[in-house]
Tab-separated table of C-alpha atoms in Angstrom:
chain	number	residue	atom	x	y	z
A	1	UNK	CA	-62.711	93.775	78.956
A	2	UNK	CA	-63.365	97.104	77.246
A	3	UNK	CA	-61.499	98.909	79.483
A	4	UNK	CA	-58.090	96.347	79.314
A	5	UNK	CA	-58.416	96.593	75.466
A	6	UNK	CA	-58.791	100.949	75.633
A	7	UNK	CA	-55.776	100.808	78.008
A	8	UNK	CA	-53.791	98.390	75.594
A	9	UNK	CA	-54.499	100.634	72.680
A	10	UNK	CA	-53.317	103.597	74.546
A	11	UNK	CA	-49.825	102.297	75.099
A	12	UNK	CA	-49.456	100.935	71.539
A	13	UNK	CA	-50.199	104.628	70.843
A	14	UNK	CA	-47.640	106.338	73.415
A	15	UNK	CA	-45.044	104.022	72.379
A	16	UNK	CA	-45.073	104.867	68.630
A	17	UNK	CA	-45.468	108.091	69.378
A	18	UNK	CA	-42.227	107.993	71.441
A	19	UNK	CA	-41.118	106.221	68.536
A	20	UNK	CA	-41.549	109.187	66.007
A	21	UNK	CA	-40.482	111.121	68.468
A	22	UNK	CA	-37.178	110.033	68.320
A	23	UNK	CA	-36.934	109.893	64.746
A	24	UNK	CA	-36.897	113.414	64.968
A	25	UNK	CA	-33.891	115.271	66.377
A	26	UNK	CA	-31.870	117.713	66.236
A	27	UNK	CA	-28.261	117.095	64.408
A	28	UNK	CA	-26.266	115.601	66.761
A	29	UNK	CA	-22.451	117.171	65.922
A	30	UNK	CA	-21.518	119.814	63.107
A	31	UNK	CA	-20.426	116.947	60.825
A	32	UNK	CA	-24.292	115.691	60.337
A	33	UNK	CA	-25.235	119.527	59.356
A	34	UNK	CA	-22.539	119.121	56.609
A	35	UNK	CA	-23.708	115.999	54.699
A	36	UNK	CA	-23.864	117.138	51.056
A	37	UNK	CA	-23.559	116.031	47.637
A	38	UNK	CA	-20.697	119.036	47.142
A	39	UNK	CA	-17.893	116.795	47.244
A	40	UNK	CA	-19.344	114.930	44.120
A	41	UNK	CA	-20.083	117.953	42.519
A	42	UNK	CA	-17.011	119.448	42.922
A	43	UNK	CA	-15.355	116.523	41.425
A	44	UNK	CA	-17.366	116.228	38.175
A	45	UNK	CA	-18.563	119.831	37.369
A	46	UNK	CA	-15.259	120.510	35.427
A	47	UNK	CA	-15.932	117.909	33.204
A	48	UNK	CA	-19.290	119.370	32.224
A	49	UNK	CA	-19.279	122.095	29.412
A	50	UNK	CA	-21.542	124.177	27.401
A	51	UNK	CA	-22.068	123.623	24.141
A	52	UNK	CA	-22.941	126.988	21.480
A	53	UNK	CA	-23.831	125.654	18.131
A	54	UNK	CA	-25.103	128.468	15.424
A	55	UNK	CA	-25.995	128.255	11.349
A	56	UNK	CA	-27.081	130.603	9.338
A	57	UNK	CA	-30.163	130.393	7.703
A	58	UNK	CA	-32.273	132.522	4.800
A	59	UNK	CA	-34.372	134.327	6.414
A	60	UNK	CA	-37.034	134.038	3.488
A	61	UNK	CA	-40.256	136.111	3.265
A	62	UNK	CA	-43.563	133.621	3.165
A	63	UNK	CA	-44.957	136.064	0.380
A	64	UNK	CA	-42.230	134.514	-1.780
A	65	UNK	CA	-44.036	131.689	-2.265
A	66	UNK	CA	-47.465	133.639	-3.467
A	67	UNK	CA	-47.365	133.262	-7.248
A	68	UNK	CA	-49.481	136.203	-7.405
A	69	UNK	CA	-47.149	138.352	-5.471
A	70	UNK	CA	-44.105	137.125	-7.897
A	71	UNK	CA	-45.972	138.276	-10.566
A	72	UNK	CA	-46.911	141.824	-9.910
A	73	UNK	CA	-43.824	142.419	-7.863
A	74	UNK	CA	-41.133	140.507	-9.236
A	75	UNK	CA	-38.750	138.121	-7.321
A	76	UNK	CA	-36.391	140.243	-5.656
A	77	UNK	CA	-32.950	139.302	-4.966
A	78	UNK	CA	-30.928	136.682	-2.553
A	79	UNK	CA	-32.763	137.110	0.803
A	80	UNK	CA	-30.511	138.436	4.289
A	81	UNK	CA	-29.210	135.641	6.019
A	82	UNK	CA	-29.381	135.381	9.940
A	83	UNK	CA	-27.633	133.368	12.591
A	84	UNK	CA	-29.561	130.945	14.213
A	85	UNK	CA	-28.301	129.759	17.600
A	86	UNK	CA	-29.026	126.883	19.599
A	87	UNK	CA	-27.817	126.014	22.928
A	88	UNK	CA	-26.852	122.750	24.731
A	89	UNK	CA	-24.486	120.756	27.432
A	90	UNK	CA	-22.021	118.069	27.015
A	91	UNK	CA	-19.572	115.895	28.593
A	92	UNK	CA	-15.878	115.622	27.977
A	93	UNK	CA	-15.222	111.839	28.031
A	94	UNK	CA	-11.984	111.522	26.838
A	95	UNK	CA	-8.756	113.829	28.334
A	96	UNK	CA	-8.162	114.857	24.885
A	97	UNK	CA	-10.695	116.963	24.644
A	98	UNK	CA	-13.701	114.185	23.605
A	99	UNK	CA	-16.818	115.724	23.872
A	100	UNK	CA	-20.323	113.820	24.046
A	101	UNK	CA	-23.983	115.513	23.417
A	102	UNK	CA	-27.060	115.543	21.973
A	103	UNK	CA	-27.053	115.306	18.171
A	104	UNK	CA	-30.227	117.917	18.009
A	105	UNK	CA	-27.927	120.161	19.745
A	106	UNK	CA	-25.429	120.587	16.917
A	107	UNK	CA	-27.556	119.488	14.438
A	108	UNK	CA	-26.902	121.222	10.816
A	109	UNK	CA	-24.670	123.529	12.203
A	110	UNK	CA	-21.754	125.679	10.824
A	111	UNK	CA	-20.369	126.662	13.722
A	112	UNK	CA	-19.720	125.078	17.804
A	113	UNK	CA	-18.284	126.572	20.606
A	114	UNK	CA	-17.441	124.697	23.797
A	115	UNK	CA	-17.718	126.813	27.181
A	116	UNK	CA	-15.517	125.380	30.002
A	117	UNK	CA	-16.560	125.532	33.667
A	118	UNK	CA	-13.690	127.332	34.110
A	119	UNK	CA	-15.341	130.038	31.548
A	120	UNK	CA	-12.925	129.622	28.845
A	121	UNK	CA	-14.073	128.615	25.188
A	122	UNK	CA	-12.620	126.761	22.191
A	123	UNK	CA	-14.078	126.246	18.686
A	124	UNK	CA	-14.850	122.335	18.147
A	125	UNK	CA	-15.022	120.066	14.753
A	126	UNK	CA	-17.843	117.126	14.966
A	127	UNK	CA	-16.400	113.706	14.779
A	128	UNK	CA	-19.560	111.727	14.870
A	129	UNK	CA	-22.997	112.327	14.521
A	130	UNK	CA	-25.568	109.572	15.208
A	131	UNK	CA	-29.082	110.515	14.166
A	132	UNK	CA	-30.366	106.713	15.985
A	133	UNK	CA	-29.305	107.656	19.417
A	134	UNK	CA	-29.323	111.470	19.326
A	135	UNK	CA	-25.990	111.757	20.199
A	136	UNK	CA	-22.984	113.412	18.648
A	137	UNK	CA	-18.663	113.418	19.273
A	138	UNK	CA	-17.154	116.749	19.351
A	139	UNK	CA	-13.412	117.315	19.372
A	140	UNK	CA	-12.125	120.539	20.720
A	141	UNK	CA	-9.716	121.967	18.399
A	142	UNK	CA	-6.055	123.432	19.224
A	143	UNK	CA	-6.376	122.024	22.796
A	144	UNK	CA	-2.973	121.331	24.425
A	145	UNK	CA	-3.622	120.017	27.843
A	146	UNK	CA	-5.452	117.390	29.655
A	147	UNK	CA	-9.318	117.874	30.611
A	148	UNK	CA	-11.087	116.477	33.361
A	149	UNK	CA	-13.368	113.682	32.233
A	150	UNK	CA	-16.147	111.446	33.643
A	151	UNK	CA	-15.935	107.719	34.018
A	152	UNK	CA	-18.751	105.717	32.593
A	153	UNK	CA	-21.119	103.623	35.198
A	154	UNK	CA	-22.153	100.445	34.159
A	155	UNK	CA	-25.980	101.505	33.487
A	156	UNK	CA	-27.795	97.539	33.518
A	157	UNK	CA	-26.752	98.088	37.251
A	158	UNK	CA	-29.101	101.133	38.529
A	159	UNK	CA	-32.195	100.938	40.071
A	160	UNK	CA	-35.444	102.770	40.243
A	161	UNK	CA	-34.972	104.638	43.748
A	162	UNK	CA	-31.262	105.245	43.163
A	163	UNK	CA	-30.259	108.969	43.741
A	164	UNK	CA	-28.941	110.994	40.941
A	165	UNK	CA	-27.652	114.689	39.734
A	166	UNK	CA	-28.445	116.233	36.453
A	167	UNK	CA	-25.652	118.958	35.599
A	168	UNK	CA	-26.141	121.219	32.170
A	169	UNK	CA	-26.993	124.467	30.964
A	170	UNK	CA	-30.831	125.335	31.473
A	171	UNK	CA	-32.291	127.998	29.525
A	172	UNK	CA	-28.394	129.757	29.215
A	173	UNK	CA	-28.214	130.787	33.220
A	174	UNK	CA	-25.328	129.226	33.643
A	175	UNK	CA	-23.757	124.993	34.929
A	176	UNK	CA	-26.835	124.249	37.148
A	177	UNK	CA	-27.216	120.911	39.323
A	178	UNK	CA	-30.534	119.565	40.473
A	179	UNK	CA	-31.055	115.928	42.198
A	180	UNK	CA	-33.540	113.435	42.040
A	181	UNK	CA	-34.224	109.743	41.919
A	182	UNK	CA	-33.981	107.398	38.772
A	183	UNK	CA	-38.076	106.896	38.358
A	184	UNK	CA	-38.104	104.155	35.697
A	185	UNK	CA	-35.912	102.629	33.942
A	186	UNK	CA	-36.165	100.808	30.254
A	187	UNK	CA	-38.790	103.157	29.151
A	188	UNK	CA	-39.698	102.713	25.535
A	189	UNK	CA	-42.300	104.397	24.483
A	190	UNK	CA	-41.077	107.966	24.235
A	191	UNK	CA	-40.538	108.563	20.838
A	192	UNK	CA	-36.984	110.036	20.622
A	193	UNK	CA	-34.189	107.687	18.674
A	194	UNK	CA	-34.499	104.961	17.150
A	195	UNK	CA	-33.337	102.959	20.192
A	196	UNK	CA	-36.301	103.501	22.485
A	197	UNK	CA	-34.620	102.266	26.190
A	198	UNK	CA	-34.547	105.497	28.477
A	199	UNK	CA	-33.500	106.027	32.101
A	200	UNK	CA	-36.144	108.221	33.217
A	201	UNK	CA	-35.370	110.791	36.489
A	202	UNK	CA	-37.189	113.519	38.171
A	203	UNK	CA	-33.990	115.294	38.854
A	204	UNK	CA	-34.993	118.805	37.041
A	205	UNK	CA	-34.155	119.067	33.151
A	206	UNK	CA	-35.155	121.897	31.112
A	207	UNK	CA	-33.906	123.236	27.630
A	208	UNK	CA	-30.648	123.794	27.627
A	209	UNK	CA	-29.868	120.616	29.761
A	210	UNK	CA	-29.440	118.454	26.722
A	211	UNK	CA	-25.951	116.969	26.361
A	212	UNK	CA	-25.609	117.392	30.021
A	213	UNK	CA	-24.678	114.732	32.499
A	214	UNK	CA	-26.737	112.210	34.713
A	215	UNK	CA	-24.494	111.301	37.105
A	216	UNK	CA	-24.621	108.566	40.145
A	217	UNK	CA	-23.557	108.590	43.904
A	218	UNK	CA	-20.065	107.300	43.096
A	219	UNK	CA	-19.523	110.640	40.237
A	220	UNK	CA	-19.869	108.302	37.253
A	221	UNK	CA	-21.958	108.908	34.443
A	222	UNK	CA	-25.044	106.999	34.541
A	223	UNK	CA	-26.654	108.830	31.024
A	224	UNK	CA	-26.712	111.557	28.830
A	225	UNK	CA	-29.612	113.863	29.388
A	226	UNK	CA	-31.835	114.177	26.385
A	227	UNK	CA	-35.522	115.054	26.669
A	228	UNK	CA	-38.090	116.211	28.985
A	229	UNK	CA	-41.653	115.255	28.919
A	230	UNK	CA	-43.635	118.918	29.788
A	231	UNK	CA	-46.859	120.896	29.014
A	232	UNK	CA	-45.414	124.181	29.813
A	233	UNK	CA	-41.687	123.863	28.454
A	234	UNK	CA	-39.936	123.339	32.033
A	235	UNK	CA	-39.360	120.815	34.048
A	236	UNK	CA	-42.438	118.542	35.313
A	237	UNK	CA	-40.472	115.768	36.586
A	238	UNK	CA	-40.257	113.648	33.575
A	239	UNK	CA	-36.824	113.728	32.162
A	240	UNK	CA	-35.006	111.394	30.092
A	241	UNK	CA	-31.474	110.385	29.679
A	242	UNK	CA	-29.820	108.134	27.160
A	243	UNK	CA	-27.802	104.925	29.497
A	244	UNK	CA	-24.513	105.043	29.967
A	245	UNK	CA	-23.815	101.598	28.200
A	246	UNK	CA	-25.029	103.058	24.818
A	247	UNK	CA	-23.167	106.307	24.989
A	248	UNK	CA	-19.951	104.340	25.479
A	249	UNK	CA	-20.534	102.611	22.233
A	250	UNK	CA	-21.123	105.875	20.327
A	251	UNK	CA	-17.640	107.369	21.946
A	252	UNK	CA	-15.943	104.431	21.009
A	253	UNK	CA	-16.438	104.142	17.622
A	254	UNK	CA	-15.646	108.479	17.775
A	255	UNK	CA	-12.436	106.984	18.955
A	256	UNK	CA	-11.387	104.338	16.477
A	257	UNK	CA	-11.927	106.842	13.675
A	258	UNK	CA	-15.159	106.074	12.507
A	259	UNK	CA	-17.983	108.256	10.743
A	260	UNK	CA	-20.434	105.474	11.645
A	261	UNK	CA	-21.087	104.098	15.101
A	262	UNK	CA	-20.316	99.617	13.924
A	263	UNK	CA	-23.266	97.777	15.596
A	264	UNK	CA	-24.032	94.215	15.364
A	265	UNK	CA	-26.962	92.990	12.998
A	266	UNK	CA	-29.208	90.508	14.064
A	267	UNK	CA	-30.810	90.065	10.771
A	268	UNK	CA	-34.415	89.373	11.669
A	269	UNK	CA	-37.095	91.904	12.441
A	270	UNK	CA	-39.071	91.656	15.366
A	271	UNK	CA	-42.719	92.398	16.043
A	272	UNK	CA	-44.269	93.446	19.692
A	273	UNK	CA	-46.439	90.400	21.346
A	274	UNK	CA	-49.962	91.691	21.949
A	275	UNK	CA	-52.073	90.621	24.054
A	276	UNK	CA	-54.198	88.563	21.581
A	277	UNK	CA	-50.878	87.266	20.515
A	278	UNK	CA	-49.949	85.996	23.812
A	279	UNK	CA	-53.185	84.234	23.996
A	280	UNK	CA	-52.545	82.511	20.920
A	281	UNK	CA	-48.876	81.185	22.062
A	282	UNK	CA	-50.273	80.253	25.464
A	283	UNK	CA	-48.446	82.844	27.127
A	284	UNK	CA	-49.297	84.057	30.621
A	285	UNK	CA	-48.115	87.396	29.689
A	286	UNK	CA	-47.388	89.542	26.722
A	287	UNK	CA	-43.823	90.103	27.247
A	288	UNK	CA	-40.459	89.030	24.636
A	289	UNK	CA	-39.852	89.759	21.304
A	290	UNK	CA	-41.565	87.857	18.326
A	291	UNK	CA	-39.623	87.359	15.218
A	292	UNK	CA	-41.148	88.128	12.573
A	293	UNK	CA	-39.201	87.085	9.832
A	294	UNK	CA	-35.347	86.399	9.179
A	295	UNK	CA	-33.077	87.306	6.382
A	296	UNK	CA	-31.467	84.726	4.095
A	297	UNK	CA	-27.525	84.143	5.233
A	298	UNK	CA	-27.955	86.582	8.033
A	299	UNK	CA	-26.475	85.764	11.452
A	300	UNK	CA	-29.993	85.257	12.528
A	301	UNK	CA	-30.300	83.044	10.225
A	302	UNK	CA	-26.975	81.099	10.880
A	303	UNK	CA	-28.077	80.566	14.512
A	304	UNK	CA	-30.628	79.098	13.812
A	305	UNK	CA	-33.521	81.667	14.055
A	306	UNK	CA	-36.831	81.296	12.970
A	307	UNK	CA	-40.063	82.885	12.030
A	308	UNK	CA	-42.223	82.831	15.357
A	309	UNK	CA	-39.673	82.336	17.747
A	310	UNK	CA	-39.918	84.162	21.137
A	311	UNK	CA	-36.756	85.968	22.158
A	312	UNK	CA	-37.098	85.884	26.204
A	313	UNK	CA	-33.472	86.870	27.171
A	314	UNK	CA	-30.302	87.786	25.476
A	315	UNK	CA	-26.928	86.952	27.707
A	316	UNK	CA	-29.009	86.325	30.900
A	317	UNK	CA	-30.822	89.694	30.822
A	318	UNK	CA	-34.489	89.572	30.553
A	319	UNK	CA	-36.058	90.999	26.999
A	320	UNK	CA	-39.412	92.508	27.668
A	321	UNK	CA	-40.176	93.847	24.174
A	322	UNK	CA	-38.439	94.298	20.622
A	323	UNK	CA	-37.357	97.975	21.823
A	324	UNK	CA	-35.479	96.354	24.797
A	325	UNK	CA	-33.564	93.438	22.339
A	326	UNK	CA	-32.738	96.519	20.112
A	327	UNK	CA	-30.933	98.496	22.846
A	328	UNK	CA	-29.485	95.226	24.736
A	329	UNK	CA	-28.384	94.081	21.118
A	330	UNK	CA	-26.800	97.264	19.965
A	331	UNK	CA	-24.868	97.534	23.172
A	332	UNK	CA	-22.669	94.020	22.819
A	333	UNK	CA	-19.193	94.247	21.364
A	334	UNK	CA	-18.554	93.213	18.064
A	335	UNK	CA	-16.886	90.459	17.084
A	336	UNK	CA	-18.049	87.614	19.675
A	337	UNK	CA	-21.251	86.210	20.049
A	338	UNK	CA	-24.128	86.280	22.499
A	339	UNK	CA	-26.544	83.618	23.760
A	340	UNK	CA	-30.024	84.108	22.730
A	341	UNK	CA	-33.201	82.473	24.748
A	342	UNK	CA	-35.922	81.439	22.880
A	343	UNK	CA	-39.169	79.657	23.201
A	344	UNK	CA	-40.265	77.565	20.223
A	345	UNK	CA	-43.310	75.446	19.803
A	346	UNK	CA	-43.491	75.466	24.081
A	347	UNK	CA	-39.605	74.252	24.182
A	348	UNK	CA	-36.759	76.203	25.611
A	349	UNK	CA	-33.680	76.771	23.361
A	350	UNK	CA	-30.683	78.450	23.434
A	351	UNK	CA	-29.263	79.852	20.004
A	352	UNK	CA	-25.483	81.645	20.019
A	353	UNK	CA	-25.650	84.561	17.366
A	354	UNK	CA	-22.199	86.031	15.789
A	355	UNK	CA	-22.088	90.075	16.685
A	356	UNK	CA	-20.974	91.220	13.261
A	357	UNK	CA	-22.313	94.329	11.634
A	358	UNK	CA	-24.262	94.183	8.257
A	359	UNK	CA	-22.838	93.955	4.893
A	360	UNK	CA	-23.235	97.521	3.072
A	361	UNK	CA	-21.854	96.448	-0.298
A	362	UNK	CA	-23.988	98.279	-3.066
A	363	UNK	CA	-25.391	101.085	-1.317
A	364	UNK	CA	-24.200	103.622	-4.008
A	365	UNK	CA	-25.452	106.917	-1.849
A	366	UNK	CA	-25.631	109.958	-3.694
A	367	UNK	CA	-26.723	113.238	-3.575
A	368	UNK	CA	-29.445	114.663	-6.405
A	369	UNK	CA	-28.260	118.213	-7.532
A	370	UNK	CA	-29.939	118.810	-10.653
A	371	UNK	CA	-32.997	120.604	-11.300
A	372	UNK	CA	-36.079	118.341	-10.042
A	373	UNK	CA	-38.365	117.730	-7.183
A	374	UNK	CA	-35.305	115.594	-6.083
A	375	UNK	CA	-32.956	118.310	-5.474
A	376	UNK	CA	-31.103	117.770	-2.526
A	377	UNK	CA	-31.805	114.458	-1.935
A	378	UNK	CA	-29.352	112.047	-0.399
A	379	UNK	CA	-30.352	108.639	-1.751
A	380	UNK	CA	-29.396	105.354	-1.146
A	381	UNK	CA	-29.633	101.421	-2.897
A	382	UNK	CA	-31.287	99.209	0.047
A	383	UNK	CA	-28.183	97.229	1.122
A	384	UNK	CA	-28.910	94.944	4.972
A	385	UNK	CA	-26.863	97.656	6.647
A	386	UNK	CA	-29.103	100.600	5.203
A	387	UNK	CA	-32.272	98.641	5.635
A	388	UNK	CA	-31.148	97.875	9.251
A	389	UNK	CA	-31.088	101.811	10.192
A	390	UNK	CA	-34.115	102.933	8.608
A	391	UNK	CA	-36.086	99.884	9.546
A	392	UNK	CA	-36.709	98.380	6.250
A	393	UNK	CA	-37.135	94.707	4.747
A	394	UNK	CA	-33.713	94.225	2.677
A	395	UNK	CA	-35.599	92.938	-0.160
A	396	UNK	CA	-37.771	95.782	-0.419
A	397	UNK	CA	-36.933	97.177	-4.136
A	398	UNK	CA	-36.423	100.962	-4.922
A	399	UNK	CA	-34.067	103.533	-3.977
A	400	UNK	CA	-34.467	105.388	-0.397
A	401	UNK	CA	-33.823	108.751	0.714
A	402	UNK	CA	-31.728	108.818	3.460
A	403	UNK	CA	-30.976	112.714	4.439
A	404	UNK	CA	-32.381	115.746	3.523
A	405	UNK	CA	-30.577	119.411	2.902
A	406	UNK	CA	-31.824	122.129	4.209
A	407	UNK	CA	-33.717	124.354	1.785
A	408	UNK	CA	-33.250	121.894	-0.757
A	409	UNK	CA	-35.967	121.410	-3.269
A	410	UNK	CA	-36.560	117.902	-1.957
A	411	UNK	CA	-37.395	119.345	1.503
A	412	UNK	CA	-39.598	122.051	0.448
A	413	UNK	CA	-41.776	119.992	-1.384
A	414	UNK	CA	-42.346	117.700	1.246
A	415	UNK	CA	-39.998	114.102	1.033
A	416	UNK	CA	-38.955	112.463	4.448
A	417	UNK	CA	-36.199	110.728	5.433
A	418	UNK	CA	-36.770	106.800	5.013
A	419	UNK	CA	-39.198	107.555	1.519
A	420	UNK	CA	-38.711	104.335	-0.797
A	421	UNK	CA	-38.948	106.217	-4.478
A	422	UNK	CA	-40.518	103.161	-6.521
A	423	UNK	CA	-40.999	105.127	-10.075
A	424	UNK	CA	-40.469	108.363	-12.008
A	425	UNK	CA	-42.631	109.753	-14.872
A	426	UNK	CA	-43.594	106.027	-15.157
A	427	UNK	CA	-39.878	104.746	-15.107
A	428	UNK	CA	-39.231	101.884	-12.555
A	429	UNK	CA	-36.592	103.004	-10.323
A	430	UNK	CA	-34.565	100.227	-8.540
A	431	UNK	CA	-30.503	101.518	-8.258
A	432	UNK	CA	-29.658	105.176	-7.874
A	433	UNK	CA	-28.569	105.515	-10.960
A	434	UNK	CA	-31.988	104.981	-12.201
A	435	UNK	CA	-32.874	107.937	-10.056
A	436	UNK	CA	-30.170	110.121	-10.717
A	437	UNK	CA	-31.018	109.561	-14.913
A	438	UNK	CA	-34.608	109.879	-14.719
A	439	UNK	CA	-34.066	113.510	-13.097
A	440	UNK	CA	-31.463	114.295	-15.946
A	441	UNK	CA	-34.756	114.992	-18.102
A	442	UNK	CA	-36.146	117.978	-18.210
A	443	UNK	CA	-40.188	117.828	-17.410
A	444	UNK	CA	-42.669	120.355	-16.701
A	445	UNK	CA	-44.792	117.213	-14.934
A	446	UNK	CA	-43.228	114.762	-12.409
A	447	UNK	CA	-45.361	111.629	-11.933
A	448	UNK	CA	-43.782	110.033	-9.030
A	449	UNK	CA	-44.347	106.631	-7.156
A	450	UNK	CA	-43.212	106.469	-3.483
A	451	UNK	CA	-43.698	104.222	-0.219
A	452	UNK	CA	-43.768	105.968	3.015
A	453	UNK	CA	-44.607	103.958	6.096
A	454	UNK	CA	-45.241	100.718	3.963
A	455	UNK	CA	-47.932	102.833	2.014
A	456	UNK	CA	-47.830	103.530	-1.520
A	457	UNK	CA	-48.530	107.188	-2.303
A	458	UNK	CA	-48.656	108.702	-6.174
A	459	UNK	CA	-47.729	112.329	-6.100
A	460	UNK	CA	-47.903	114.397	-9.416
A	461	UNK	CA	-45.818	117.945	-8.934
A	462	UNK	CA	-45.161	120.706	-11.404
A	463	UNK	CA	-41.703	121.057	-13.205
């Protein structure tokens, strides 16, 4: 029996070796030697552009912040300015000269130029900026021709393992193509934008690739390359792209002439299902988006959504966590409705939610210019639209900081976007007009109460 078994094992080994030898073979024809991504690259490369942004910054000497230095040497005149430049990539998405790139590539720029693959350069104007997705849309100036473009893929149809190409201008060396696969979908713990839902790829992405194209094997735009995870500053095989379905929403808003992206508003605050919460609810897995609160007279309220409901799907697509819901809901077209699958007290329900924007009446946004710690801050009343944009409760009282001017006093003393100003010098701040009035009073000492990240902070600043 032993000899028979040895013979059988040897026979199987020989057969397996022969099969492996057959898999490794010399190409049988010249056609097989020419298998290449070149046809896709040649088709899409003209639609990928380089984006150059420049802004003037004051070359400030840190010694000027030292009171002792100022006392003995006086305060010199205006400090010289220097040009600060940034480099990125972009994708032509409309034949009239509309380009999509990353917002961080052109943020704060005084001048933006776009260089085409044929080396021609155009001045560009910023049509729309959307910090929530880190996307921006540019338009070429004085363009009198039709430009090559990329069509959008349906990024919801992508699968882990699909081959993709990344095209951009890494390190400013010129347009470069790399290839890899989709490593993961729906990455939500990246921390780059409000909408945490990214395509992960091992196609090499480096500084300068930001805003470039991630294309599929049909030559369509699967995503906009945005960030990398790296300990060295170079590619380590972990890159992230904004899905094409989100890019499509931002581009559509730009084409319609809007200065801001219009998205559906749910009117409910969602929270992650932890293992402890899942055990309390009797769930097998910690999955879904738990409704923490519902805004009165919002689409969620009118649909019948209630606190403690568990959202498990939208329009048939499974929801793993609140980030996944935010992305799915934000990419739905306005004007219609979506069906949300909910679990409530062990029962499965289907609710229909209207897709409409959040009310933005009463925002009364102003920029504070008077001499005060708030100089250079843009502040707003907390309307439902503002609350949705900054992830605040609608019933939050106070005035919120929505933007800060570079080099302004407010930015220099440490105010941040999203700070809620509650009181100034013991005066309660409920509206932007209250804050504007409070900053008119000259004061040698400013006592400010604000809320940041849910925590109340008391600050005292010199006048």
